[in-house]
Amino acid sequence: IDMRSTIAFYIIALLTFWSCTTEPEWKPLNLLEYGMPITVLAPDSADVKKMNLVLQEDISIRKGDDYYVQIFGATATTRDAVELKESLKEEVLNNPFFSEMVEDGDYGFIYKDQIDSVHSTYGFRYVRLIGDKEYVFQTGLIGSFSEEEVRKMYEAVQYREE
């Protein structure tokens, strides 16, 4: 094999790799104008909706079929974020569709639901305590998400401004 075909092979391999890894960059989205002192990473021009429920606020951020994050804000029931996460985990574990815990961190987790023998979906919960408020981040209530999509959203809600 001559040098030119070796170089051509590496260039093609590199371009293929780049085309597979180039995704739209998510940008910081500050939710203060919606009443939450939180910034998450979200796709550009994501649709943000706010609902005031009786005892909590609900903000949903959506773009396409692969980004749907819901955030519930309420008066804190505990000052212990790990305790709050554990109670959310208990709820998920008791869901009849729950299949497996994929990742379990201090303030959040990723899980898999098996809807039937063919269909599965992934979800997450993540908690933050700010002042006297608790914020619960999760996948949107509508839609089915792959593990990769959920991991990206899970990381996006953990964004902290420097």
mmCIF file of C-alpha atoms in Angstrom:
data_model
loop_
_atom_site.group_PDB
_atom_site.id
_atom_site.type_symbol
_atom_site.label_atom_id
_atom_site.label_comp_id
_atom_site.label_asym_id
_atom_site.label_seq_id
_atom_site.Cartn_x
_atom_site.Cartn_y
_atom_site.Cartn_z
ATOM 1 C CA ILE A 1 0.000 0.000 0.000
ATOM 2 C CA ASP A 2 1.434 3.351 -0.974
ATOM 3 C CA MET A 3 1.594 6.429 1.244
ATOM 4 C CA ARG A 4 -1.215 8.285 -0.562
ATOM 5 C CA SER A 5 -3.794 5.564 -0.042
ATOM 6 C CA THR A 6 -2.779 5.294 3.639
ATOM 7 C CA ILE A 7 -3.252 9.062 4.086
ATOM 8 C CA ALA A 8 -6.543 8.945 2.169
ATOM 9 C CA PHE A 9 -7.746 6.129 4.453
ATOM 10 C CA TYR A 10 -6.948 8.147 7.581
ATOM 11 C CA ILE A 11 -8.622 11.278 6.214
ATOM 12 C CA ILE A 12 -11.790 9.333 5.341
ATOM 13 C CA ALA A 13 -11.762 7.646 8.759
ATOM 14 C CA LEU A 14 -11.341 11.004 10.492
ATOM 15 C CA LEU A 15 -14.133 12.656 8.492
ATOM 16 C CA THR A 16 -16.442 9.715 9.208
ATOM 17 C CA PHE A 17 -15.660 9.971 12.913
ATOM 18 C CA TRP A 18 -16.349 13.731 12.934
ATOM 19 C CA SER A 19 -19.621 13.377 11.056
ATOM 20 C CA CYS A 20 -20.801 10.814 13.613
ATOM 21 C CA THR A 21 -19.847 12.886 16.628
ATOM 22 C CA THR A 22 -20.915 16.340 15.508
ATOM 23 C CA GLU A 23 -24.201 17.044 17.224
ATOM 24 C CA PRO A 24 -25.998 20.298 17.711
ATOM 25 C CA GLU A 25 -24.396 22.072 20.644
ATOM 26 C CA TRP A 26 -26.664 22.549 23.637
ATOM 27 C CA LYS A 27 -26.525 25.971 25.240
ATOM 28 C CA PRO A 28 -27.143 27.203 28.787
ATOM 29 C CA LEU A 29 -30.811 28.063 29.301
ATOM 30 C CA ASN A 30 -31.492 30.250 32.333
ATOM 31 C CA LEU A 31 -34.941 29.617 33.812
ATOM 32 C CA LEU A 32 -35.046 32.656 36.112
ATOM 33 C CA GLU A 33 -37.594 34.410 33.884
ATOM 34 C CA TYR A 34 -39.870 31.401 34.541
ATOM 35 C CA GLY A 35 -39.386 31.725 38.302
ATOM 36 C CA MET A 36 -36.690 29.092 38.836
ATOM 37 C CA PRO A 37 -33.104 30.069 39.756
ATOM 38 C CA ILE A 38 -31.745 27.281 37.577
ATOM 39 C CA THR A 39 -29.755 26.987 34.372
ATOM 40 C CA VAL A 40 -29.744 23.793 32.305
ATOM 41 C CA LEU A 41 -28.273 22.901 28.936
ATOM 42 C CA ALA A 42 -30.878 22.722 26.177
ATOM 43 C CA PRO A 43 -31.059 22.710 22.379
ATOM 44 C CA ASP A 44 -31.242 26.127 20.744
ATOM 45 C CA SER A 45 -34.790 27.532 20.593
ATOM 46 C CA ALA A 46 -36.256 24.787 22.788
ATOM 47 C CA ASP A 47 -39.908 25.269 23.711
ATOM 48 C CA VAL A 48 -40.312 26.245 27.395
ATOM 49 C CA LYS A 49 -43.702 26.062 29.112
ATOM 50 C CA LYS A 50 -44.571 26.893 32.710
ATOM 51 C CA MET A 51 -47.569 25.689 34.687
ATOM 52 C CA ASN A 52 -48.422 26.676 38.226
ATOM 53 C CA LEU A 53 -49.905 23.683 39.961
ATOM 54 C CA VAL A 54 -51.448 23.972 43.419
ATOM 55 C CA LEU A 55 -48.378 23.107 45.501
ATOM 56 C CA GLN A 56 -45.662 23.204 42.874
ATOM 57 C CA GLU A 57 -44.422 24.791 39.673
ATOM 58 C CA ASP A 58 -43.859 22.718 36.550
ATOM 59 C CA ILE A 59 -41.522 23.815 33.763
ATOM 60 C CA SER A 60 -41.161 21.673 30.657
ATOM 61 C CA ILE A 61 -38.405 22.177 28.104
ATOM 62 C CA ARG A 62 -38.844 20.386 24.810
ATOM 63 C CA LYS A 63 -37.158 20.194 21.417
ATOM 64 C CA GLY A 64 -37.893 17.436 18.921
ATOM 65 C CA ASP A 65 -38.369 13.848 20.015
ATOM 66 C CA ASP A 66 -35.067 13.449 21.843
ATOM 67 C CA TYR A 67 -35.100 16.322 24.381
ATOM 68 C CA TYR A 68 -37.899 16.665 26.910
ATOM 69 C CA VAL A 69 -37.031 17.710 30.452
ATOM 70 C CA GLN A 70 -39.557 18.474 33.151
ATOM 71 C CA ILE A 71 -38.695 20.341 36.349
ATOM 72 C CA PHE A 72 -40.960 20.454 39.379
ATOM 73 C CA GLY A 73 -40.292 23.133 42.003
ATOM 74 C CA ALA A 74 -41.913 23.088 45.427
ATOM 75 C CA THR A 75 -41.308 24.039 49.042
ATOM 76 C CA ALA A 76 -38.617 21.691 50.324
ATOM 77 C CA THR A 77 -39.840 18.677 52.283
ATOM 78 C CA THR A 78 -36.313 17.933 53.545
ATOM 79 C CA ARG A 79 -32.907 19.609 53.749
ATOM 80 C CA ASP A 80 -31.257 16.356 52.674
ATOM 81 C CA ALA A 81 -30.987 16.017 48.881
ATOM 82 C CA VAL A 82 -29.882 12.369 49.147
ATOM 83 C CA GLU A 83 -33.002 11.557 51.194
ATOM 84 C CA LEU A 84 -35.175 13.267 48.559
ATOM 85 C CA LYS A 85 -33.469 11.298 45.784
ATOM 86 C CA GLU A 86 -33.991 8.039 47.678
ATOM 87 C CA SER A 87 -37.735 8.707 48.040
ATOM 88 C CA LEU A 88 -37.986 9.372 44.277
ATOM 89 C CA LYS A 89 -36.045 6.178 43.648
ATOM 90 C CA GLU A 90 -38.522 4.255 45.795
ATOM 91 C CA GLU A 91 -41.386 5.557 43.608
ATOM 92 C CA VAL A 92 -39.609 4.464 40.419
ATOM 93 C CA LEU A 93 -38.740 1.035 41.850
ATOM 94 C CA ASN A 94 -42.434 0.493 42.664
ATOM 95 C CA ASN A 95 -43.528 1.257 39.082
ATOM 96 C CA PRO A 96 -44.811 -2.002 37.509
ATOM 97 C CA PHE A 97 -42.801 -1.264 34.331
ATOM 98 C CA PHE A 98 -39.507 -0.738 36.187
ATOM 99 C CA SER A 99 -36.817 -3.015 34.723
ATOM 100 C CA GLU A 100 -33.390 -1.929 35.983
ATOM 101 C CA MET A 101 -31.377 0.816 37.664
ATOM 102 C CA VAL A 102 -28.830 1.899 35.047
ATOM 103 C CA GLU A 103 -26.914 4.503 37.074
ATOM 104 C CA ASP A 104 -27.274 5.639 40.681
ATOM 105 C CA GLY A 105 -25.569 8.859 41.805
ATOM 106 C CA ASP A 106 -25.736 10.974 44.958
ATOM 107 C CA TYR A 107 -28.482 13.291 43.684
ATOM 108 C CA GLY A 108 -29.986 11.374 40.804
ATOM 109 C CA PHE A 109 -30.334 8.180 38.843
ATOM 110 C CA ILE A 110 -31.086 6.727 35.408
ATOM 111 C CA TYR A 111 -33.448 3.779 35.066
ATOM 112 C CA LYS A 112 -35.016 1.549 32.442
ATOM 113 C CA ASP A 113 -38.710 0.724 32.096
ATOM 114 C CA GLN A 114 -39.763 -2.343 30.110
ATOM 115 C CA ILE A 115 -43.218 -1.541 28.692
ATOM 116 C CA ASP A 116 -43.680 -4.973 27.083
ATOM 117 C CA SER A 117 -41.461 -7.699 25.624
ATOM 118 C CA VAL A 118 -40.440 -5.412 22.750
ATOM 119 C CA HIS A 119 -40.643 -1.805 23.997
ATOM 120 C CA SER A 120 -38.420 -0.248 26.619
ATOM 121 C CA THR A 121 -37.690 3.348 27.542
ATOM 122 C CA TYR A 122 -35.258 5.113 29.828
ATOM 123 C CA GLY A 123 -35.807 7.887 32.321
ATOM 124 C CA PHE A 124 -34.012 9.848 35.022
ATOM 125 C CA ARG A 125 -34.585 11.805 38.204
ATOM 126 C CA TYR A 126 -32.220 14.418 39.585
ATOM 127 C CA VAL A 127 -32.720 16.675 42.618
ATOM 128 C CA ARG A 128 -31.421 20.040 43.770
ATOM 129 C CA LEU A 129 -32.160 22.012 46.905
ATOM 130 C CA ILE A 130 -31.879 25.796 46.551
ATOM 131 C CA GLY A 131 -32.905 27.961 49.495
ATOM 132 C CA ASP A 132 -36.210 26.639 50.822
ATOM 133 C CA LYS A 133 -37.133 25.005 47.492
ATOM 134 C CA GLU A 134 -36.634 21.528 46.108
ATOM 135 C CA TYR A 135 -36.328 20.959 42.379
ATOM 136 C CA VAL A 136 -36.928 17.581 40.790
ATOM 137 C CA PHE A 137 -35.693 17.132 37.227
ATOM 138 C CA GLN A 138 -36.956 14.238 35.120
ATOM 139 C CA THR A 139 -37.626 13.086 31.596
ATOM 140 C CA GLY A 140 -40.837 14.498 30.158
ATOM 141 C CA LEU A 141 -43.981 12.514 30.791
ATOM 142 C CA ILE A 142 -44.688 11.922 27.102
ATOM 143 C CA GLY A 143 -42.305 10.113 24.796
ATOM 144 C CA SER A 144 -39.923 7.216 24.691
ATOM 145 C CA PHE A 145 -36.192 7.791 25.114
ATOM 146 C CA SER A 146 -33.043 5.790 24.446
ATOM 147 C CA GLU A 147 -30.381 5.366 27.096
ATOM 148 C CA GLU A 148 -28.096 7.744 25.173
ATOM 149 C CA GLU A 149 -30.783 10.476 24.963
ATOM 150 C CA VAL A 150 -31.512 10.143 28.677
ATOM 151 C CA ARG A 151 -27.818 10.271 29.631
ATOM 152 C CA LYS A 152 -27.444 13.532 27.689
ATOM 153 C CA MET A 153 -30.503 15.093 29.372
ATOM 154 C CA TYR A 154 -29.347 13.831 32.780
ATOM 155 C CA GLU A 155 -25.982 15.544 32.268
ATOM 156 C CA ALA A 156 -27.694 18.678 30.902
ATOM 157 C CA VAL A 157 -29.744 19.234 34.076
ATOM 158 C CA GLN A 158 -26.608 18.959 36.210
ATOM 159 C CA TYR A 159 -25.074 21.976 34.447
ATOM 160 C CA ARG A 160 -23.706 24.599 36.832
ATOM 161 C CA GLU A 161 -22.793 28.089 35.702
ATOM 162 C CA GLU A 162 -19.220 29.002 36.586
#
